[in-house]
mmCIF file of C-alpha atoms in Angstrom:
data_model
loop_
_atom_site.group_PDB
_atom_site.id
_atom_site.type_symbol
_atom_site.label_atom_id
_atom_site.label_comp_id
_atom_site.label_asym_id
_atom_site.label_seq_id
_atom_site.Cartn_x
_atom_site.Cartn_y
_atom_site.Cartn_z
ATOM 1 C CA UNK A 1 238.224 125.835 64.714
ATOM 2 C CA UNK A 2 238.914 127.784 68.399
ATOM 3 C CA UNK A 3 235.080 128.103 69.511
ATOM 4 C CA UNK A 4 234.770 124.236 69.125
ATOM 5 C CA UNK A 5 235.169 123.911 72.777
ATOM 6 C CA UNK A 6 233.311 126.443 73.932
ATOM 7 C CA UNK A 7 229.527 125.383 75.267
ATOM 8 C CA UNK A 8 227.454 128.207 73.719
ATOM 9 C CA UNK A 9 224.883 127.433 75.600
ATOM 10 C CA UNK A 10 226.493 129.018 78.863
ATOM 11 C CA UNK A 11 228.067 131.864 77.247
ATOM 12 C CA UNK A 12 225.564 133.104 75.147
ATOM 13 C CA UNK A 13 227.204 136.524 73.394
ATOM 14 C CA UNK A 14 230.225 137.285 71.672
ATOM 15 C CA UNK A 15 231.711 140.672 72.386
ATOM 16 C CA UNK A 16 234.788 142.450 71.022
ATOM 17 C CA UNK A 17 236.883 144.627 73.027
ATOM 18 C CA UNK A 18 239.209 146.998 71.964
ATOM 19 C CA UNK A 19 240.207 149.237 74.013
ATOM 20 C CA UNK A 20 240.764 149.572 78.073
ATOM 21 C CA UNK A 21 239.218 146.362 78.946
ATOM 22 C CA UNK A 22 241.656 143.961 76.691
ATOM 23 C CA UNK A 23 244.228 141.826 78.615
ATOM 24 C CA UNK A 24 247.037 144.457 80.703
ATOM 25 C CA UNK A 25 245.124 147.199 80.326
ATOM 26 C CA UNK A 26 243.689 149.759 83.302
ATOM 27 C CA UNK A 27 239.990 148.115 82.599
ATOM 28 C CA UNK A 28 240.325 144.329 82.003
ATOM 29 C CA UNK A 29 239.446 143.362 85.695
ATOM 30 C CA UNK A 30 236.277 144.589 85.199
ATOM 31 C CA UNK A 31 235.661 141.635 82.177
ATOM 32 C CA UNK A 32 237.141 138.991 84.520
ATOM 33 C CA UNK A 33 234.743 136.559 85.546
ATOM 34 C CA UNK A 34 233.055 137.303 88.702
ATOM 35 C CA UNK A 35 229.405 136.208 90.748
ATOM 36 C CA UNK A 36 227.261 135.238 88.336
ATOM 37 C CA UNK A 37 228.955 137.331 86.017
ATOM 38 C CA UNK A 38 231.354 135.235 83.051
ATOM 39 C CA UNK A 39 233.858 135.758 80.414
ATOM 40 C CA UNK A 40 235.651 133.467 78.651
ATOM 41 C CA UNK A 41 238.393 134.626 76.251
ATOM 42 C CA UNK A 42 237.919 133.116 72.465
ATOM 43 C CA UNK A 43 240.727 134.762 70.796
ATOM 44 C CA UNK A 44 242.263 137.711 69.301
ATOM 45 C CA UNK A 45 240.252 139.630 66.746
ATOM 46 C CA UNK A 46 240.928 142.337 63.988
ATOM 47 C CA UNK A 47 237.113 144.122 62.626
ATOM 48 C CA UNK A 48 236.741 143.226 59.141
ATOM 49 C CA UNK A 49 235.831 147.238 58.250
ATOM 50 C CA UNK A 50 237.713 149.708 59.130
ATOM 51 C CA UNK A 51 236.525 152.306 61.981
ATOM 52 C CA UNK A 52 238.482 155.628 63.345
ATOM 53 C CA UNK A 53 240.126 154.286 67.228
ATOM 54 C CA UNK A 54 241.076 157.117 68.226
ATOM 55 C CA UNK A 55 241.958 158.650 72.294
ATOM 56 C CA UNK A 56 239.952 161.708 73.665
ATOM 57 C CA UNK A 57 238.436 163.697 76.653
ATOM 58 C CA UNK A 58 240.516 164.727 79.330
ATOM 59 C CA UNK A 59 240.506 160.571 80.777
ATOM 60 C CA UNK A 60 241.715 159.480 77.429
ATOM 61 C CA UNK A 61 239.073 157.402 76.536
ATOM 62 C CA UNK A 62 239.334 154.975 73.374
ATOM 63 C CA UNK A 63 236.805 155.699 71.255
ATOM 64 C CA UNK A 64 235.678 153.408 68.635
ATOM 65 C CA UNK A 65 234.035 156.043 65.983
ATOM 66 C CA UNK A 66 230.991 154.694 64.095
ATOM 67 C CA UNK A 67 232.235 155.793 60.899
ATOM 68 C CA UNK A 68 232.513 152.492 58.484
ATOM 69 C CA UNK A 69 235.373 152.660 56.129
ATOM 70 C CA UNK A 70 237.456 155.429 57.692
ATOM 71 C CA UNK A 71 240.098 154.838 60.103
ATOM 72 C CA UNK A 72 241.610 151.007 60.543
ATOM 73 C CA UNK A 73 240.436 147.430 61.055
ATOM 74 C CA UNK A 74 240.930 147.386 64.674
ATOM 75 C CA UNK A 75 242.434 144.739 66.526
ATOM 76 C CA UNK A 76 240.938 143.423 69.890
ATOM 77 C CA UNK A 77 240.280 140.614 72.005
ATOM 78 C CA UNK A 78 236.567 138.410 71.367
ATOM 79 C CA UNK A 79 235.367 137.160 74.635
ATOM 80 C CA UNK A 80 231.906 134.615 75.276
ATOM 81 C CA UNK A 81 229.685 136.274 77.658
ATOM 82 C CA UNK A 82 226.904 135.611 79.848
ATOM 83 C CA UNK A 83 223.429 137.417 80.156
ATOM 84 C CA UNK A 84 224.978 139.445 83.510
ATOM 85 C CA UNK A 85 228.435 140.102 82.354
ATOM 86 C CA UNK A 86 226.673 141.772 79.340
ATOM 87 C CA UNK A 87 224.544 143.377 81.328
ATOM 88 C CA UNK A 88 227.593 144.562 83.412
ATOM 89 C CA UNK A 89 229.128 145.789 79.936
ATOM 90 C CA UNK A 90 225.975 148.074 79.103
ATOM 91 C CA UNK A 91 225.782 149.418 82.259
ATOM 92 C CA UNK A 92 229.484 150.283 82.022
ATOM 93 C CA UNK A 93 229.712 151.561 78.297
ATOM 94 C CA UNK A 94 226.071 153.920 79.152
ATOM 95 C CA UNK A 95 224.607 151.622 76.466
ATOM 96 C CA UNK A 96 222.472 152.649 74.320
ATOM 97 C CA UNK A 97 222.846 156.703 76.015
ATOM 98 C CA UNK A 98 226.736 156.933 75.542
ATOM 99 C CA UNK A 99 228.206 154.133 73.846
ATOM 100 C CA UNK A 100 225.510 152.226 71.392
ATOM 101 C CA UNK A 101 226.556 148.106 71.497
ATOM 102 C CA UNK A 102 226.057 146.664 67.781
ATOM 103 C CA UNK A 103 226.746 143.949 66.247
ATOM 104 C CA UNK A 104 229.826 143.669 63.550
ATOM 105 C CA UNK A 105 232.226 141.223 61.967
ATOM 106 C CA UNK A 106 235.385 140.302 63.625
ATOM 107 C CA UNK A 107 237.937 138.121 61.538
ATOM 108 C CA UNK A 108 239.815 135.975 64.439
ATOM 109 C CA UNK A 109 243.163 134.043 64.812
ATOM 110 C CA UNK A 110 242.320 131.276 63.437
ATOM 111 C CA UNK A 111 240.531 132.925 60.365
ATOM 112 C CA UNK A 112 237.364 132.675 61.138
ATOM 113 C CA UNK A 113 234.461 135.330 61.187
ATOM 114 C CA UNK A 114 232.237 136.096 64.202
ATOM 115 C CA UNK A 115 230.187 138.286 64.610
ATOM 116 C CA UNK A 116 229.967 139.589 68.269
ATOM 117 C CA UNK A 117 228.388 142.875 70.113
ATOM 118 C CA UNK A 118 231.074 145.861 69.675
ATOM 119 C CA UNK A 119 230.859 149.152 71.540
ATOM 120 C CA UNK A 120 230.375 152.085 69.383
ATOM 121 C CA UNK A 121 230.399 156.078 69.552
ATOM 122 C CA UNK A 122 227.911 156.517 67.363
ATOM 123 C CA UNK A 123 226.719 160.499 68.000
ATOM 124 C CA UNK A 124 230.255 162.250 68.289
ATOM 125 C CA UNK A 125 231.456 165.237 67.432
ATOM 126 C CA UNK A 126 233.588 165.558 63.973
ATOM 127 C CA UNK A 127 236.631 166.974 65.621
ATOM 128 C CA UNK A 128 237.158 163.854 66.848
ATOM 129 C CA UNK A 129 237.969 162.508 63.114
ATOM 130 C CA UNK A 130 240.764 164.902 63.332
ATOM 131 C CA UNK A 131 242.576 162.913 65.930
ATOM 132 C CA UNK A 132 245.534 160.489 64.773
ATOM 133 C CA UNK A 133 243.677 156.586 64.291
ATOM 134 C CA UNK A 134 244.658 153.939 66.079
ATOM 135 C CA UNK A 135 245.004 150.212 65.032
ATOM 136 C CA UNK A 136 245.986 148.748 68.388
ATOM 137 C CA UNK A 137 245.016 150.572 71.375
ATOM 138 C CA UNK A 138 247.903 150.297 74.438
ATOM 139 C CA UNK A 139 247.172 153.115 77.332
ATOM 140 C CA UNK A 140 250.836 152.652 77.777
ATOM 141 C CA UNK A 141 251.745 152.875 73.884
ATOM 142 C CA UNK A 142 254.027 155.902 71.772
ATOM 143 C CA UNK A 143 251.296 158.372 72.154
ATOM 144 C CA UNK A 144 251.829 159.055 75.392
ATOM 145 C CA UNK A 145 247.777 159.377 76.436
ATOM 146 C CA UNK A 146 247.400 157.304 79.810
ATOM 147 C CA UNK A 147 243.746 156.223 80.662
ATOM 148 C CA UNK A 148 242.837 158.050 83.343
ATOM 149 C CA UNK A 149 240.426 156.035 84.982
ATOM 150 C CA UNK A 150 236.684 158.178 85.917
ATOM 151 C CA UNK A 151 236.012 156.357 88.562
ATOM 152 C CA UNK A 152 238.475 158.257 90.488
ATOM 153 C CA UNK A 153 236.610 161.623 89.680
ATOM 154 C CA UNK A 154 233.280 162.999 90.089
ATOM 155 C CA UNK A 155 232.100 163.517 86.572
ATOM 156 C CA UNK A 156 231.743 160.858 83.147
ATOM 157 C CA UNK A 157 233.633 161.236 80.585
ATOM 158 C CA UNK A 158 233.072 164.132 77.680
ATOM 159 C CA UNK A 159 233.580 163.115 73.942
ATOM 160 C CA UNK A 160 235.741 166.323 73.682
#
């Protein structure tokens, strides 16, 4: 099992990332270990349940919509993080005011099932369900919707 080498005492939370925090994506630097914030890659994985993953807003943000049974099993990465990193991710995702962090089963590459935290958009406009559903996000994907870093702007991204 992939987890056998991890010390769970030091890494107290699993987090599943599916968008710009993944390796090779524009915001991956946020989930790298620094200061007292610790994140260790555990495995690639995909959600056990289907969800709609869409790209929306003027920032081309990947949104995982909380509508179980719609969409696809979502590919992403599982990280083991400490309390400080989880707090930093909550701040980044504006939890619980924008995204909501919930535990959701994820199948990792060795077939094991973990239940990491996943950030969902729960209160969303129904029109988002009309957008194409992805199963594996990449900012440089064939969809042509390159992520725009909202730190370079003055406003918080909307869900339009």
